[in-house]
PDB file of C-alpha atoms in Angstrom:
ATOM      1  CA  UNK A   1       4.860  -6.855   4.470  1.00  0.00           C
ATOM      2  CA  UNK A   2       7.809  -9.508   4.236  1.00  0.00           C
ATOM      3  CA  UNK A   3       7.070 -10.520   7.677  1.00  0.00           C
ATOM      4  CA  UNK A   4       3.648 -11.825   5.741  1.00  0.00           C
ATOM      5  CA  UNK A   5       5.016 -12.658   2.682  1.00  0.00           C
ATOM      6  CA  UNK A   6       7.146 -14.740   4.444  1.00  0.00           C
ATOM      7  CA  UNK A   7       5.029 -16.365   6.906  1.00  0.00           C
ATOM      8  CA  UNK A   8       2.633 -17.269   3.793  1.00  0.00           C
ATOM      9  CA  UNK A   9       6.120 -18.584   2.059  1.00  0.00           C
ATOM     10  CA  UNK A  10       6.675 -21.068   5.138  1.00  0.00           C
ATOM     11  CA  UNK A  11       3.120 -22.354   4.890  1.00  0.00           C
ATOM     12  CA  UNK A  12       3.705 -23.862   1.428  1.00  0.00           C
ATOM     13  CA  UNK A  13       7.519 -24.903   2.040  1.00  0.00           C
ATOM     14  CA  UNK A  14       6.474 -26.490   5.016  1.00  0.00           C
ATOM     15  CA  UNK A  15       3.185 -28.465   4.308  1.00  0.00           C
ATOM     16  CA  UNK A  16       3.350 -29.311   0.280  1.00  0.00           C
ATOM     17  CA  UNK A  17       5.042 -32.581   1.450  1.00  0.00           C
ATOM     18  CA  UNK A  18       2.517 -33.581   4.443  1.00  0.00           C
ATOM     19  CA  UNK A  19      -0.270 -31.872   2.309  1.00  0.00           C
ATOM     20  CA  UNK A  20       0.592 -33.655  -1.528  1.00  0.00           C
ATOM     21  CA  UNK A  21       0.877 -37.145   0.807  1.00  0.00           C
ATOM     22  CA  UNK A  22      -2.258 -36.935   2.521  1.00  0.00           C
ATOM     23  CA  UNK A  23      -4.327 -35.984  -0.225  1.00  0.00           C
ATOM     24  CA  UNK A  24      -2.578 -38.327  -2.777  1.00  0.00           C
ATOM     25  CA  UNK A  25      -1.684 -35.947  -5.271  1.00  0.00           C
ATOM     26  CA  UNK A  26       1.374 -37.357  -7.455  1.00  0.00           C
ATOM     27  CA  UNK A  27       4.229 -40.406  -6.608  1.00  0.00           C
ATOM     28  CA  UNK A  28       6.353 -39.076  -3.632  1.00  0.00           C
ATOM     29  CA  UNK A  29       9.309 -37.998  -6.012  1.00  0.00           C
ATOM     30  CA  UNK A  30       7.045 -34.912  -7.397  1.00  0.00           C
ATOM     31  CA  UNK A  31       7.175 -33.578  -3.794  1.00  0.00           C
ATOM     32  CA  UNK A  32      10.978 -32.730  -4.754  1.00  0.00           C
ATOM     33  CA  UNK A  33       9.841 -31.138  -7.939  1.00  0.00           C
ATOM     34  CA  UNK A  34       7.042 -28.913  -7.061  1.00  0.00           C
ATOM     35  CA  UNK A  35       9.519 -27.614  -4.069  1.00  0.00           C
ATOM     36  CA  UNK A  36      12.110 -27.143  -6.683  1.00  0.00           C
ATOM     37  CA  UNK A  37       9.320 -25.216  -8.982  1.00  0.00           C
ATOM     38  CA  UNK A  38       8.808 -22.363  -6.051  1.00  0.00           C
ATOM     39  CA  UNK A  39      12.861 -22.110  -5.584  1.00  0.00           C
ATOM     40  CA  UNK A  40      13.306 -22.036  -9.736  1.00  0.00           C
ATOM     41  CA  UNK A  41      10.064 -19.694 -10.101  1.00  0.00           C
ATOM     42  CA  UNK A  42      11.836 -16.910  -7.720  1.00  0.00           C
ATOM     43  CA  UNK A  43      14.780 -16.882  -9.474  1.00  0.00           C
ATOM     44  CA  UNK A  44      13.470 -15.995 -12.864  1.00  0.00           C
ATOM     45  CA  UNK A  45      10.655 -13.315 -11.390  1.00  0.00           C
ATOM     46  CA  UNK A  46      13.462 -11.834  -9.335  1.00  0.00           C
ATOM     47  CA  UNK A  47      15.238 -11.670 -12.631  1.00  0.00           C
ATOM     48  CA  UNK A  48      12.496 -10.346 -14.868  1.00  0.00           C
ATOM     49  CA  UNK A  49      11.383  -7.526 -12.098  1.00  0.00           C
ATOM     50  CA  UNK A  50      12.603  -4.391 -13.840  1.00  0.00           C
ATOM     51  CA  UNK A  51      10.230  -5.978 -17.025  1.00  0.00           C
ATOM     52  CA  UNK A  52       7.312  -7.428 -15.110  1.00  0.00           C
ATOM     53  CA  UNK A  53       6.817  -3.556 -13.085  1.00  0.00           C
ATOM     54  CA  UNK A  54       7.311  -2.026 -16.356  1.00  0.00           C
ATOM     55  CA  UNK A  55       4.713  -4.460 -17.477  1.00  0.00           C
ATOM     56  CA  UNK A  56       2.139  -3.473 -14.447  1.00  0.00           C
ATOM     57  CA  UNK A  57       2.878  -0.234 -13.513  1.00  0.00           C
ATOM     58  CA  UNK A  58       1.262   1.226 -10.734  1.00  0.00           C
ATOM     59  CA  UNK A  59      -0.425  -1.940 -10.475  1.00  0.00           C
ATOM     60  CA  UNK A  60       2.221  -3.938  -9.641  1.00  0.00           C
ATOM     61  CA  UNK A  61       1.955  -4.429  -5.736  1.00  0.00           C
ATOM     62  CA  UNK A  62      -1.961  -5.077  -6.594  1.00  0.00           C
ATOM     63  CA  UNK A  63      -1.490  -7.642  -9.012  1.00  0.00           C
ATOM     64  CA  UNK A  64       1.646  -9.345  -7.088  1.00  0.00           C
ATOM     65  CA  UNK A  65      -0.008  -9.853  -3.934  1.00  0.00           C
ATOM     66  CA  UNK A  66      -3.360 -10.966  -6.339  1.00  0.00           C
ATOM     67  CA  UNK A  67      -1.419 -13.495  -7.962  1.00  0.00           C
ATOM     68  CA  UNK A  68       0.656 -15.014  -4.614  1.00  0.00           C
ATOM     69  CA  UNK A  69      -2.989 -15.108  -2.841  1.00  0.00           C
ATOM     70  CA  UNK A  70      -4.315 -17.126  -5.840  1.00  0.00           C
ATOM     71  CA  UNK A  71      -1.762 -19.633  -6.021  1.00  0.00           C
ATOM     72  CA  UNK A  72      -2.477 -20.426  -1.883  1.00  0.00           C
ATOM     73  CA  UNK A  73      -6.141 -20.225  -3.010  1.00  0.00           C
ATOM     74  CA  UNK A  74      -5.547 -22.930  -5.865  1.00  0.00           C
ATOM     75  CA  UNK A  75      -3.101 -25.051  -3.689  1.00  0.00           C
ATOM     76  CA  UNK A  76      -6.267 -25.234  -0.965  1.00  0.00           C
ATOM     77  CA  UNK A  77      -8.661 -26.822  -3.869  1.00  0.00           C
ATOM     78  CA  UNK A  78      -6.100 -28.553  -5.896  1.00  0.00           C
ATOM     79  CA  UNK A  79      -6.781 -32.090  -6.448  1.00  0.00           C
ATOM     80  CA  UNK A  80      -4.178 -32.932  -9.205  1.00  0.00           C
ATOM     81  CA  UNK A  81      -0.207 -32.388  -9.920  1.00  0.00           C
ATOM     82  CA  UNK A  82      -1.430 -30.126 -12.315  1.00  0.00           C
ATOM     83  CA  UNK A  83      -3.280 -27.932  -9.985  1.00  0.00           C
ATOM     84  CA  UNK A  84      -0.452 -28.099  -7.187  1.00  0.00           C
ATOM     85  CA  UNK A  85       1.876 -27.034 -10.058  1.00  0.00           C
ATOM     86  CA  UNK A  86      -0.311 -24.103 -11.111  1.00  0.00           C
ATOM     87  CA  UNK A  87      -0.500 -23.236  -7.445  1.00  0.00           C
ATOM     88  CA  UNK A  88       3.294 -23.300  -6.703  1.00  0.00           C
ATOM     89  CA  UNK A  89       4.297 -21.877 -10.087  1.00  0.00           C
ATOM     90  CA  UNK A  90       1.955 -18.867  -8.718  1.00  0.00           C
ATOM     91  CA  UNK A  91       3.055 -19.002  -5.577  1.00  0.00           C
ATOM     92  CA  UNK A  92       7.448 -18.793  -6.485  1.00  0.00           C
ATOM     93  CA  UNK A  93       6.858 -15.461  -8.327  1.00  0.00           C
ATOM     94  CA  UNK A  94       6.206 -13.431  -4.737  1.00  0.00           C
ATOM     95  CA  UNK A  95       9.040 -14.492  -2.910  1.00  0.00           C
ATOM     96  CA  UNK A  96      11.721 -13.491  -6.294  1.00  0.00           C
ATOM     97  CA  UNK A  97       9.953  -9.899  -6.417  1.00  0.00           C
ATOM     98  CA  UNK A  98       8.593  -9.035  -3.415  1.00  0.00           C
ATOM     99  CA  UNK A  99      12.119  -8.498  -1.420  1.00  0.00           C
ATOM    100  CA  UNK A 100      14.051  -6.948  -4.409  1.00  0.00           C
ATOM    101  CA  UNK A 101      11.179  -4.251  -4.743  1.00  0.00           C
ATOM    102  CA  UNK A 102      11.755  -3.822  -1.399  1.00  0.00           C
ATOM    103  CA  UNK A 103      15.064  -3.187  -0.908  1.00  0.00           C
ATOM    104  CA  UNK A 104      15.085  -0.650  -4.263  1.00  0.00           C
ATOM    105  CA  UNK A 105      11.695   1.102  -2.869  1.00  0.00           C
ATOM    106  CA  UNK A 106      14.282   1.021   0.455  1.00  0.00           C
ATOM    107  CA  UNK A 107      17.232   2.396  -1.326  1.00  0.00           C
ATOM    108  CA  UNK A 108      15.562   5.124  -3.480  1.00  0.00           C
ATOM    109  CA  UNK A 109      12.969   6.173  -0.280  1.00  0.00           C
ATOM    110  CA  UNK A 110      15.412   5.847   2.859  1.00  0.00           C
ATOM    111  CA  UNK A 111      17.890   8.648   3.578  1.00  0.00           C
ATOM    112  CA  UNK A 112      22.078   7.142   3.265  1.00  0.00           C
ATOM    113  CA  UNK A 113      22.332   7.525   7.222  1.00  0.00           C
ATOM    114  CA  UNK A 114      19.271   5.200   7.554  1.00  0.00           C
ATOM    115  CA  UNK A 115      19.755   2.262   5.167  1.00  0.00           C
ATOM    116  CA  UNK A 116      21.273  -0.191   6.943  1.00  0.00           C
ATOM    117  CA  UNK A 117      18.922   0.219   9.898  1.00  0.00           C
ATOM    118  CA  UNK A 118      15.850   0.315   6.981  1.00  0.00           C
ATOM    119  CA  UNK A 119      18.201  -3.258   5.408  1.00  0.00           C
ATOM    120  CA  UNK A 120      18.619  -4.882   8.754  1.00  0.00           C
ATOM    121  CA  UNK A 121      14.979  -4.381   9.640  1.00  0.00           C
ATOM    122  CA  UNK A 122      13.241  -5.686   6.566  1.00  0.00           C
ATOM    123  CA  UNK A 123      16.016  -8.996   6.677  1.00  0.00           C
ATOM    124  CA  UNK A 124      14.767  -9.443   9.992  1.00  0.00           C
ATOM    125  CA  UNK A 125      11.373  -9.426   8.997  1.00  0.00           C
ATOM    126  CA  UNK A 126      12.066 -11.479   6.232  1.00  0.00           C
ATOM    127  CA  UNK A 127      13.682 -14.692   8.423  1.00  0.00           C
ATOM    128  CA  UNK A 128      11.170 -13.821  11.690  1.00  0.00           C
ATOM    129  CA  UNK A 129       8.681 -14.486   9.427  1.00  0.00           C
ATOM    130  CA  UNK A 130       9.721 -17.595   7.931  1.00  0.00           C
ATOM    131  CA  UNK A 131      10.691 -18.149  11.922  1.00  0.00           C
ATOM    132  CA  UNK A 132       7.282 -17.650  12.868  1.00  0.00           C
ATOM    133  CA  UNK A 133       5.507 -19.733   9.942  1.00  0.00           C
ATOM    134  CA  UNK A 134       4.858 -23.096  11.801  1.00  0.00           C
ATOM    135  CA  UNK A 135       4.001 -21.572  14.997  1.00  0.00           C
ATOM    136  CA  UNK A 136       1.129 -19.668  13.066  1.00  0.00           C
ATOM    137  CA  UNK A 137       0.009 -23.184  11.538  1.00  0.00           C
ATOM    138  CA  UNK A 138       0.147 -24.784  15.189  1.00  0.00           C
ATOM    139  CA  UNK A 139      -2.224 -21.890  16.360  1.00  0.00           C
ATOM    140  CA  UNK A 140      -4.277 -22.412  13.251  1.00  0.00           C
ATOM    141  CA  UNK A 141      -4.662 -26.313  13.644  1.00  0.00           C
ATOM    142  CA  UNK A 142      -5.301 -25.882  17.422  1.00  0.00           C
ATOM    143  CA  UNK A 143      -8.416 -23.732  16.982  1.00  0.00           C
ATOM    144  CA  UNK A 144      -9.717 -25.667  14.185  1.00  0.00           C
ATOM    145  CA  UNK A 145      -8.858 -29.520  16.004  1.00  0.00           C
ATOM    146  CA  UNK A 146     -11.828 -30.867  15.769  1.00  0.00           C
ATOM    147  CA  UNK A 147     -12.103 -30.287  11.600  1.00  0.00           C
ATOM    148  CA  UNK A 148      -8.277 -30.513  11.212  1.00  0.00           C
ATOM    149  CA  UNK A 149      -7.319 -31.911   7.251  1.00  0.00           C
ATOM    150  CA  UNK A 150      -4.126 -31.219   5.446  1.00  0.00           C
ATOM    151  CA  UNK A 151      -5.711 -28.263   3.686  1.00  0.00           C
ATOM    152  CA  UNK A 152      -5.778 -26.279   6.784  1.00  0.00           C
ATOM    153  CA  UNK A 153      -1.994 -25.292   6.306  1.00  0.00           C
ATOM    154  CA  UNK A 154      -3.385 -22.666   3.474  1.00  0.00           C
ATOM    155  CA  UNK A 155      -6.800 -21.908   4.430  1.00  0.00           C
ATOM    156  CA  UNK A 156      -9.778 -22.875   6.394  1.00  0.00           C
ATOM    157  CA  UNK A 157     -12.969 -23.386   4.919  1.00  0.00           C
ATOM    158  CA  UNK A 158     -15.489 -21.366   6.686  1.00  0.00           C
ATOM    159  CA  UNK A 159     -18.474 -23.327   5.609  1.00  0.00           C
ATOM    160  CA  UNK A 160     -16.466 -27.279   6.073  1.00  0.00           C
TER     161      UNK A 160
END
């Protein structure tokens, strides 16, 4: 799962810049803020996650991984610095809850002997998939060269 989250994190670190340039969306300064909205935007979720899986319950997972796949789903049609703000603002909340539910699911589930193996593992999943990120969007642009755009960094139109 963080191997995913993570790879989906590196997409939108990675290509806001090239993607809000291309598309003329905002004055080059923005860029700074919208990157500084995901970082912000993970620091408060990752702070309010005790309140926010109160809030959602058994839905929480559902809804989390709902609301990070809408943001890269807005980000692909946005248009405006409003919409790329949306999309980001979506976006920051999975990377500040994602790993701390993890590592509590980890420490509650995972027997004492096994913890640091069950740590280490979902760390290194965590920075392989940030590791990984570009060479996933090189794959992606490859097969799609001939209808490559900006947008193709979060998803591929199947009818364009």
């Amino acid at each position: 799962a963080m191997l995913s989250v993570w790879s989906l994190m590196g997409f939108c670190s990675t290509n806001i810049s090239l993607f809000m340039t291309k598309e003329h969306i905002g004055l080059p300064g923005m860029i700074g803020v919208v990157m500084a909205v995901l970082g912000i935007l993970a620091i408060f979720s990752g702070a309010l996650l005790p309140e926010i899986r109160k809030l959602l319950g058994k839905y929480f997972i559902s809804v989390s991984l709902l609301v990070y796949g809408t943001g890269f789903a807005l980000l692909w049609n946005a248009h405006s610095m409003i919409s790329v703000f949306i999309s980001v603002f979506l976006i920051g909340i999975g990377p500040g809850i994602f790993p701390p539910y993890i590592f509590n699911v980890l420490a509650i589930k995972v027997k004492q002997e096994q913890k640091d193996n069950a740590y280490g593992i979902v760390s290194s999943c965590i920075h392989l998939g940030a590791f990984i990120s570009p060479m996933v969007q090189l794959l992606i642009s490859s097969v799609c060269q001939n209808a490559y755009s900006s947008r193709h960094g979060y998803y591929k139109p199947l009818s364009r």
